[in-house]
Short mmCIF file of C-alpha atoms and ligand atoms in Angstrom, two decimals:
data_model
loop_
_atom_site.label_atom_id
_atom_site.label_comp_id
_atom_site.label_asym_id
_atom_site.label_seq_id
_atom_site.Cartn_x
_atom_site.Cartn_y
_atom_site.Cartn_z
CA MET Y 1 169.68 27.50 135.61
CA ASN Y 2 166.62 25.50 134.81
CA ARG Y 3 166.23 25.66 130.95
CA LYS Y 4 162.53 24.71 131.19
CA HIS Y 5 161.81 27.45 133.62
CA VAL Y 6 163.55 30.04 131.35
CA GLU Y 7 161.63 28.65 128.36
CA SER Y 8 158.27 28.99 130.04
CA SER Y 9 159.10 32.41 131.45
CA TYR Y 10 159.93 33.45 127.94
CA ARG Y 11 156.82 32.06 126.56
CA LEU Y 12 154.76 34.22 128.93
CA ALA Y 13 156.92 37.27 128.22
CA ARG Y 14 156.45 36.81 124.47
CA GLU Y 15 152.67 36.98 125.01
CA ALA Y 16 152.88 40.11 127.38
CA TYR Y 17 154.96 41.85 124.64
CA ALA Y 18 152.69 40.70 121.80
CA GLU Y 19 149.77 42.20 123.59
CA GLN Y 20 151.59 45.57 123.29
CA GLY Y 21 152.27 44.90 119.63
CA VAL Y 22 155.79 43.91 120.07
CA ASP Y 23 157.26 40.96 118.33
CA THR Y 24 160.03 39.47 120.59
CA GLU Y 25 161.29 37.13 118.02
CA GLN Y 26 161.90 39.95 115.70
CA ALA Y 27 163.67 41.95 118.52
CA LEU Y 28 165.94 39.00 119.14
CA GLN Y 29 166.71 38.51 115.58
CA ALA Y 30 167.74 42.22 115.39
CA LEU Y 31 169.89 41.88 118.52
CA ARG Y 32 171.63 38.76 117.07
CA GLY Y 33 172.89 40.78 114.19
CA LEU Y 34 174.40 43.63 116.41
CA ALA Y 35 178.14 43.74 117.18
CA LEU Y 36 179.59 45.72 120.02
CA SER Y 37 183.22 46.80 119.80
CA ILE Y 38 184.66 45.55 123.04
CA HIS Y 39 187.50 47.89 124.31
CA CYS Y 40 190.54 45.92 125.01
CA TRP Y 41 191.87 48.50 127.59
CA GLN Y 42 189.45 47.34 130.37
CA GLY Y 43 191.77 44.28 130.84
CA ASP Y 44 194.89 46.13 131.94
CA ASP Y 45 193.76 49.64 132.97
CA VAL Y 46 194.75 51.27 129.72
CA GLY Y 47 198.34 50.21 130.19
CA GLY Y 48 199.22 48.67 126.91
CA PHE Y 49 202.35 46.47 126.30
CA GLU Y 50 204.81 48.76 124.84
CA GLY Y 51 207.57 47.19 126.96
CA SER Y 52 208.70 50.42 128.59
CA ALA Y 53 208.48 52.02 131.97
CA GLU Y 54 206.08 54.61 130.71
CA GLY Y 55 203.10 52.52 131.56
CA THR Y 56 201.47 55.09 133.82
CA LEU Y 57 198.26 56.37 132.45
CA SER Y 58 198.20 60.16 131.57
CA GLY Y 59 196.20 62.54 129.37
CA GLY Y 60 193.42 63.46 131.72
CA ILE Y 61 192.07 59.95 132.12
CA ALA Y 62 192.64 57.63 135.11
CA ALA Y 63 191.81 54.06 136.05
CA THR Y 64 191.38 54.03 139.83
CA GLY Y 65 191.62 51.02 142.08
CA ASN Y 66 194.10 48.23 142.58
CA TYR Y 67 192.21 45.03 142.47
CA PRO Y 68 194.51 42.12 141.79
CA GLY Y 69 194.78 40.18 138.54
CA LYS Y 70 195.16 42.66 135.64
CA ALA Y 71 196.50 41.31 132.45
CA ARG Y 72 200.23 41.83 132.43
CA ASN Y 73 200.96 40.76 128.76
CA LEU Y 74 199.23 39.98 125.54
CA ASP Y 75 198.73 36.28 126.50
CA GLU Y 76 196.87 37.21 129.69
CA LEU Y 77 194.77 39.75 127.94
CA ARG Y 78 193.76 37.32 125.33
CA GLN Y 79 193.03 34.72 127.97
CA ASP Y 80 190.65 37.22 129.71
CA LEU Y 81 189.11 38.11 126.42
CA ASP Y 82 188.42 34.54 125.41
CA LYS Y 83 186.63 34.16 128.77
CA LEU Y 84 184.75 37.41 128.27
CA TYR Y 85 183.49 36.27 124.87
CA THR Y 86 181.96 33.14 126.48
CA LEU Y 87 179.90 35.28 128.69
CA LEU Y 88 178.45 37.61 126.04
CA PRO Y 89 175.65 36.56 123.67
CA GLY Y 90 176.45 37.37 120.03
CA ARG Y 91 179.48 38.10 117.99
CA HIS Y 92 181.43 41.14 118.93
CA ARG Y 93 184.26 43.08 117.58
CA LEU Y 94 187.41 44.13 119.57
CA SER Y 95 188.79 47.60 119.78
CA LEU Y 96 192.51 47.90 120.11
CA HIS Y 97 194.78 50.83 120.97
CA MET Y 98 198.17 51.20 119.24
CA ILE Y 99 199.93 50.43 122.45
CA TYR Y 100 198.56 46.98 122.32
CA GLY Y 101 200.62 45.83 119.36
CA ASP Y 102 202.51 42.75 119.54
CA PHE Y 103 206.00 44.12 119.92
CA ALA Y 104 207.64 40.91 121.03
CA GLY Y 105 209.54 42.71 123.86
CA GLN Y 106 211.11 45.33 121.60
CA ARG Y 107 210.85 48.96 122.13
CA VAL Y 108 208.88 50.38 119.24
CA GLU Y 109 208.32 54.16 119.21
CA ARG Y 110 204.80 55.41 118.54
CA ASP Y 111 205.81 56.84 115.06
CA GLN Y 112 207.25 53.45 114.10
CA VAL Y 113 204.33 51.10 114.64
CA ARG Y 114 203.56 49.10 111.54
CA PRO Y 115 200.68 46.64 110.55
CA GLU Y 116 202.92 43.57 111.15
CA HIS Y 117 202.77 44.49 114.87
CA PHE Y 118 199.21 43.48 114.64
CA ALA Y 119 199.63 40.27 112.75
CA SER Y 120 199.10 38.03 115.74
CA TRP Y 121 195.88 40.13 116.61
CA LEU Y 122 194.69 39.28 113.09
CA ASP Y 123 195.30 35.66 113.63
CA TRP Y 124 193.60 35.84 117.03
CA GLY Y 125 190.47 37.54 115.44
CA ARG Y 126 190.39 35.23 112.46
CA GLU Y 127 190.32 32.04 114.66
CA ARG Y 128 187.49 33.55 116.66
CA GLY Y 129 185.55 35.44 114.00
CA VAL Y 130 186.35 38.70 115.85
CA ALA Y 131 186.89 41.84 113.65
CA LEU Y 132 189.18 44.56 115.00
CA ASP Y 133 189.00 48.23 115.42
CA ILE Y 134 191.79 50.67 116.33
CA ASN Y 135 192.64 53.79 118.33
CA GLY Y 136 195.73 56.04 118.12
CA THR Y 137 197.32 56.37 121.50
CA PHE Y 138 198.23 60.06 122.18
CA PHE Y 139 198.76 59.85 125.86
CA SER Y 140 200.93 58.07 128.45
CA HIS Y 141 204.10 59.31 126.66
CA PRO Y 142 206.83 61.70 127.41
CA ARG Y 143 205.99 63.63 124.27
CA ALA Y 144 202.49 64.13 125.49
CA ALA Y 145 203.64 65.13 128.98
CA ALA Y 146 203.16 68.89 128.32
CA GLY Y 147 199.55 68.27 127.56
CA PHE Y 148 199.62 68.74 123.79
CA THR Y 149 200.06 66.43 120.85
CA LEU Y 150 198.35 67.27 117.53
CA ALA Y 151 197.77 70.89 118.59
CA SER Y 152 201.26 71.42 120.06
CA LYS Y 153 202.96 74.72 119.29
CA ASP Y 154 206.23 72.71 119.22
CA PRO Y 155 206.50 71.63 115.50
CA GLY Y 156 208.67 68.52 116.38
CA ILE Y 157 205.98 67.27 118.87
CA ARG Y 158 203.25 67.86 116.44
CA ALA Y 159 205.10 66.09 113.55
CA PHE Y 160 205.68 63.12 115.92
CA TRP Y 161 202.01 62.72 116.62
CA ILE Y 162 200.98 63.29 113.06
CA GLU Y 163 203.23 60.42 112.13
CA HIS Y 164 201.65 58.30 114.85
CA ALA Y 165 198.22 59.21 113.62
CA LYS Y 166 199.20 58.15 110.01
CA ARG Y 167 200.67 54.96 111.32
CA THR Y 168 197.39 54.26 112.98
CA ARG Y 169 195.42 54.71 109.85
CA GLU Y 170 197.89 52.34 108.10
CA VAL Y 171 197.34 49.69 110.83
CA GLY Y 172 193.56 50.31 110.69
CA ALA Y 173 193.47 49.93 106.97
CA HIS Y 174 195.40 46.85 106.99
CA LEU Y 175 193.21 45.32 109.74
CA GLY Y 176 190.11 46.25 107.71
CA ARG Y 177 191.35 44.92 104.39
CA THR Y 178 192.62 41.63 105.88
CA GLN Y 179 189.52 40.86 107.96
CA GLY Y 180 187.16 41.95 105.15
CA SER Y 181 185.31 44.34 107.46
CA ALA Y 182 186.01 48.01 107.63
CA CYS Y 183 188.08 48.85 110.68
CA ILE Y 184 187.08 52.00 112.67
CA ASN Y 185 190.02 54.24 113.66
CA ASN Y 186 189.07 56.39 116.50
CA LEU Y 187 191.18 59.45 117.22
CA TRP Y 188 191.11 61.24 120.59
CA VAL Y 189 193.79 63.53 121.78
CA PRO Y 190 193.97 65.06 125.26
CA ASP Y 191 195.20 68.54 124.20
CA GLY Y 192 193.84 71.28 126.38
CA LEU Y 193 194.62 73.74 129.19
CA LYS Y 194 194.17 73.70 132.95
CA ASP Y 195 193.44 77.38 133.09
CA ARG Y 196 191.92 80.20 131.08
CA PRO Y 197 193.40 80.11 127.55
CA ALA Y 198 194.63 83.07 125.68
CA ASP Y 199 194.89 81.49 122.21
CA ARG Y 200 191.86 79.07 121.61
CA LEU Y 201 191.89 79.77 117.85
CA GLY Y 202 195.60 79.26 117.50
CA TYR Y 203 195.37 75.72 118.96
CA ARG Y 204 192.35 74.88 117.05
CA GLU Y 205 194.02 76.02 113.75
CA LEU Y 206 196.89 73.69 114.49
CA LEU Y 207 194.65 70.78 115.23
CA ALA Y 208 192.79 71.36 112.11
CA ARG Y 209 196.07 71.49 110.17
CA SER Y 210 197.28 68.30 111.64
CA LEU Y 211 193.97 66.59 110.84
CA ASP Y 212 194.39 67.74 107.19
CA GLU Y 213 197.80 66.07 107.00
CA ILE Y 214 196.65 62.98 108.70
CA PHE Y 215 193.62 62.40 106.55
CA ALA Y 216 195.35 63.47 103.26
CA PRO Y 217 196.13 59.77 102.22
CA PRO Y 218 193.03 58.22 100.91
CA PHE Y 219 191.95 54.77 102.03
CA PRO Y 220 188.96 52.78 100.70
CA LYS Y 221 186.01 53.17 103.13
CA ALA Y 222 185.52 49.46 102.89
CA ASP Y 223 188.81 49.08 104.84
CA LEU Y 224 189.02 52.15 107.04
CA LYS Y 225 186.59 54.56 108.64
CA ASP Y 226 187.94 57.32 110.71
CA ALA Y 227 186.20 58.73 113.75
CA LEU Y 228 186.96 61.87 115.86
CA GLU Y 229 186.18 62.02 119.50
CA GLY Y 230 185.65 65.36 121.23
CA LYS Y 231 185.39 66.10 124.97
CA LEU Y 232 184.29 68.87 127.27
CA PHE Y 233 187.10 68.63 129.80
CA GLY Y 234 189.60 66.35 131.44
CA ILE Y 235 191.87 66.33 134.37
CA GLY Y 236 194.41 69.07 133.65
CA SER Y 237 192.35 70.36 130.77
CA GLU Y 238 189.46 71.82 132.87
CA SER Y 239 189.28 75.13 131.07
CA PHE Y 240 189.82 74.25 127.51
CA VAL Y 241 189.97 71.16 125.31
CA VAL Y 242 191.14 71.92 121.75
CA GLY Y 243 189.15 69.12 120.20
CA SER Y 244 185.80 70.09 121.50
CA HIS Y 245 182.59 68.36 120.22
CA GLU Y 246 181.65 71.37 118.00
CA PHE Y 247 185.20 71.44 116.57
CA TYR Y 248 185.04 67.76 115.56
CA LEU Y 249 181.49 67.60 114.63
CA LEU Y 250 182.13 70.39 111.99
CA TYR Y 251 185.47 68.92 110.86
CA ALA Y 252 183.96 65.42 110.54
CA SER Y 253 180.90 66.49 108.72
CA ARG Y 254 182.88 68.57 106.14
CA HIS Y 255 185.53 65.95 105.60
CA GLY Y 256 183.56 62.77 105.74
CA GLN Y 257 184.74 61.18 109.11
CA LEU Y 258 182.51 59.88 111.72
CA ILE Y 259 181.87 61.81 114.98
CA THR Y 260 182.38 59.81 118.09
CA LEU Y 261 180.00 60.50 120.99
CA ASP Y 262 181.42 59.28 124.26
CA SER Y 263 178.66 59.25 127.00
CA GLY Y 264 181.05 60.70 129.54
CA HIS Y 265 182.21 63.65 127.42
CA PHE Y 266 179.46 66.19 127.80
CA HIS Y 267 177.89 68.29 130.58
CA PRO Y 268 176.36 65.92 133.09
CA THR Y 269 172.89 67.32 132.32
CA GLU Y 270 173.27 67.05 128.57
CA SER Y 271 171.53 64.17 126.85
CA VAL Y 272 173.89 62.22 124.45
CA ALA Y 273 170.94 60.20 123.44
CA ASP Y 274 169.34 63.35 121.91
CA LYS Y 275 172.26 63.84 119.72
CA ILE Y 276 172.01 60.61 117.76
CA SER Y 277 169.13 61.41 115.49
CA ALA Y 278 170.56 64.96 114.77
CA VAL Y 279 173.95 63.49 113.71
CA LEU Y 280 172.43 60.65 111.82
CA LEU Y 281 170.52 62.94 109.72
CA PHE Y 282 173.43 64.78 108.32
CA CYS Y 283 176.33 62.29 108.77
CA GLY Y 284 174.84 58.92 108.12
CA GLU Y 285 177.05 57.11 110.62
CA LEU Y 286 178.61 57.60 114.02
CA LEU Y 287 180.59 55.93 116.69
CA LEU Y 288 179.50 55.68 120.29
CA HIS Y 289 181.83 55.25 123.16
CA ILE Y 290 179.50 53.86 125.81
CA SER Y 291 180.62 54.73 129.21
CA ARG Y 292 179.09 55.90 132.55
CA GLY Y 293 180.24 59.04 133.97
CA VAL Y 294 179.72 59.59 137.79
CA ARG Y 295 179.81 63.41 138.35
CA TRP Y 296 182.40 63.67 135.68
CA ASP Y 297 184.10 61.69 132.91
CA SER Y 298 184.88 58.78 135.22
CA ASP Y 299 184.57 55.83 132.84
CA HIS Y 300 182.57 53.70 135.35
CA VAL Y 301 181.23 50.37 134.21
CA VAL Y 302 178.05 50.80 132.23
CA LEU Y 303 174.93 49.79 133.91
CA LEU Y 304 171.33 49.26 132.76
CA ASP Y 305 170.38 52.77 133.97
CA ASP Y 306 168.23 55.56 132.58
CA ALA Y 307 171.13 57.09 130.55
CA ALA Y 308 172.19 53.86 128.91
CA GLY Y 309 168.60 52.83 128.35
CA GLU Y 310 167.83 56.27 126.58
CA LEU Y 311 171.08 56.02 124.66
CA LEU Y 312 170.56 52.66 123.15
CA ALA Y 313 166.90 53.12 122.67
CA GLU Y 314 167.63 56.24 120.67
CA VAL Y 315 169.92 54.14 118.42
CA VAL Y 316 166.96 51.99 117.65
CA ARG Y 317 164.42 54.79 117.46
CA SER Y 318 166.64 56.82 115.02
CA GLY Y 319 166.93 53.83 112.70
CA GLY Y 320 170.58 53.67 113.78
CA LEU Y 321 171.07 49.94 113.78
CA GLY Y 322 173.92 49.11 111.46
CA ARG Y 323 174.85 52.90 111.30
CA VAL Y 324 175.89 53.45 114.78
CA ALA Y 325 179.07 51.66 115.80
CA LEU Y 326 178.76 50.54 119.41
CA GLY Y 327 182.08 51.11 121.11
CA LEU Y 328 182.58 50.59 124.82
CA ASP Y 329 184.78 52.80 126.80
CA PHE Y 330 185.05 52.31 130.48
CA PHE Y 331 187.79 51.00 132.89
CA ASP Y 332 187.42 50.17 136.46
CA ALA Y 333 190.48 48.82 138.40
CA SER Y 334 188.66 48.40 141.68
CA ILE Y 335 186.94 45.18 140.84
CA ASN Y 336 187.71 41.97 138.91
CA ARG Y 337 188.28 43.25 135.39
CA LEU Y 338 186.67 40.38 133.68
CA GLY Y 339 183.64 41.30 135.85
CA ALA Y 340 183.76 44.93 134.90
CA TRP Y 341 183.84 44.06 131.20
CA THR Y 342 181.09 41.43 131.40
CA VAL Y 343 178.65 43.53 133.49
CA GLY Y 344 179.23 46.60 131.28
CA ALA Y 345 178.99 44.87 127.93
CA ARG Y 346 176.02 42.90 129.01
CA ALA Y 347 174.34 46.05 130.20
CA VAL Y 348 174.66 47.51 126.75
CA LEU Y 349 173.13 44.54 125.11
CA LYS Y 350 170.29 44.67 127.59
CA ALA Y 351 169.77 48.27 126.88
CA LEU Y 352 169.64 47.51 123.22
CA LEU Y 353 167.16 44.73 123.84
CA ALA Y 354 164.94 46.93 125.88
CA GLY Y 355 165.11 49.61 122.96
CA LEU Y 356 164.17 46.88 120.48
CA LEU Y 357 161.22 45.93 122.72
CA GLU Y 358 159.78 49.29 122.99
CA PRO Y 359 155.99 49.43 122.13
CA ARG Y 360 157.13 51.82 119.37
CA SER Y 361 153.94 52.06 117.17
CA THR Y 362 151.81 52.87 120.25
CA LEU Y 363 154.22 55.40 121.42
CA VAL Y 364 154.58 57.20 118.16
CA SER Y 365 150.86 57.11 117.41
CA CYS Y 366 149.99 58.52 120.81
CA GLU Y 367 152.51 61.23 120.23
CA ALA Y 368 151.34 62.02 116.79
CA ALA Y 369 147.84 62.33 117.91
CA GLY Y 370 148.67 64.61 120.92
CA ASP Y 371 147.84 61.90 123.28
CA TYR Y 372 150.67 62.68 125.65
CA LEU Y 373 149.17 60.93 128.58
CA GLY Y 374 148.91 57.81 126.43
CA ARG Y 375 152.54 58.06 125.47
CA MET Y 376 153.59 58.70 129.10
CA GLN Y 377 151.71 55.67 130.38
CA THR Y 378 153.00 53.46 127.56
CA PHE Y 379 156.47 54.32 128.49
CA GLU Y 380 155.70 53.45 132.17
CA LEU Y 381 154.17 50.24 131.09
CA ALA Y 382 157.17 49.36 129.03
CA ARG Y 383 159.35 49.66 132.13
CA THR Y 384 157.68 46.77 133.95
CA LEU Y 385 157.35 44.38 130.94
CA PRO Y 386 159.30 41.11 131.41
CA LEU Y 387 162.66 42.30 129.85
CA GLY Y 388 164.65 39.86 132.12
CA ALA Y 389 162.77 36.81 130.83
CA VAL Y 390 163.38 37.62 127.08
CA TRP Y 391 167.03 38.40 127.97
CA ASP Y 392 167.61 35.00 129.80
CA TRP Y 393 166.09 33.17 126.91
CA TYR Y 394 168.30 35.11 124.46
CA CYS Y 395 171.41 34.22 126.50
CA LEU Y 396 170.57 30.49 126.92
CA GLU Y 397 169.72 30.35 123.00
CA ALA Y 398 173.10 31.84 122.37
CA GLY Y 399 174.90 29.24 124.69
CA VAL Y 400 176.00 31.77 127.25
CA PRO Y 401 174.86 32.11 130.87
CA ALA Y 402 171.61 33.68 131.97
CA GLU Y 403 171.88 36.67 134.27
CA ALA Y 404 171.84 34.80 137.49
CA GLU Y 405 174.76 32.61 136.56
CA VAL Y 406 177.22 35.41 135.59
CA LEU Y 407 178.43 36.28 139.11
CA GLY Y 408 179.35 32.77 139.98
CA LEU Y 409 181.29 32.23 136.74
CA ILE Y 410 183.32 35.45 137.24
CA ARG Y 411 184.04 34.59 140.91
CA GLU Y 412 185.37 31.18 139.76
CA TYR Y 413 187.60 32.99 137.24
CA ASP Y 414 188.69 35.46 139.85
CA GLN Y 415 189.85 32.47 142.12
CA ALA Y 416 191.31 30.22 139.38
CA VAL Y 417 193.00 32.83 137.14
CA SER Y 418 192.91 36.60 138.20
CA ARG Y 419 194.12 35.95 141.71
CA CYS Y 420 196.93 33.60 140.68
CA ARG Y 421 198.62 36.41 138.81
CA GLY Y 422 200.45 37.80 141.88
C1 RNT Z 1 189.31 59.66 126.81
C2 RNT Z 1 188.47 59.09 125.60
C3 RNT Z 1 189.23 57.88 124.99
C4 RNT Z 1 189.78 56.95 125.94
C5 RNT Z 1 190.31 55.68 125.31
C6 RNT Z 1 191.16 54.90 126.23
O1 RNT Z 1 188.55 60.59 127.50
O2 RNT Z 1 187.30 58.64 126.04
O3 RNT Z 1 188.30 57.17 124.17
O4 RNT Z 1 189.04 56.63 126.96
O5 RNT Z 1 190.91 55.94 124.05
ZN1 ZN Z 2 186.06 57.60 124.66
#
């Protein structure tokens, strides 16, 4: 990539944006300060490294495809992550699941996981300036095989998962305290029914009771922030999900947790972007799981499409920068996994940049004046402004490859590393 060329394209782009009242330098400054929370589970198809035969994914989520080269252990996952971070401009967090602890070949039950199992992750993060987030793992386990965890009518199963959730909070608080940056603990459980339920209320009462127990121990918000992720349906829970969006939204707003909005967890015609301003008004903060559903909650790699564009632009428009945690949640096993990660994470950053470069004051003043044609045409004009030139410049300035260089680097890694894994 010719640096001179990128630089002169950027200079022209800067002028084009300036004509629309947009300061590209200010937008890039804002983007520089934003951290995504990269989901570790794209690297091994949500398998984790518990050292057991229970590695098959369950709980109504599925990673389809059998592209070679997935990470088979922590070292390989970290190797892939190191490469990934060289391909992303900016400094980004890493989101772990409890099944990614460093168990050193030992079988550690989910209700026994402790902060020390994440000591090597803390070292890893410290060396790289990467802060960690956490997720409880309430799936891919014999005690979740009946489809229920925290809302189970079996008291033994429920107690087991309540303990797991408590352990997850302990791990999260330890991570947050040690790294000096609050760890977000996201809780998602698959509980639900395939067919028409007879006792919705009963299950929801149980889930609420479990949450009350889980969140009873107080932790400083500076160490730990808890988030709750609802869902419309999953494979095997087509008719009823106990932890629906309304359930968690109300629970979270009443008890001070964050609501998690996963872009794949709503009806396909429902706008997740529209929810951001509403939630922020009353909750102050929220967590996104940025994903791309194709017909259903399919967790496809995020692309710079209309849905991602609207979602991330709404974060900017709603004053959500710094208040909306930007988690990623997709997993594609049909292509090189580093490639999936890179394309998806960069797409989110591009969507954020597009949001930051929106001719905001023109749009808002047109709207306020009832000039809806003006607003419409300004949105249209914004679409063809030279976003790519600003993005490439941002990447080069950050010391990472411009857009046209990405594919070659992933192919190189595919040949030199991924495909050698057998
Ligand atoms: C499942 C939820 C959940 C998971 C991850 C692996 O539908 O989206 O966030 O994808 O925890
Ligand atoms: Zn999610």
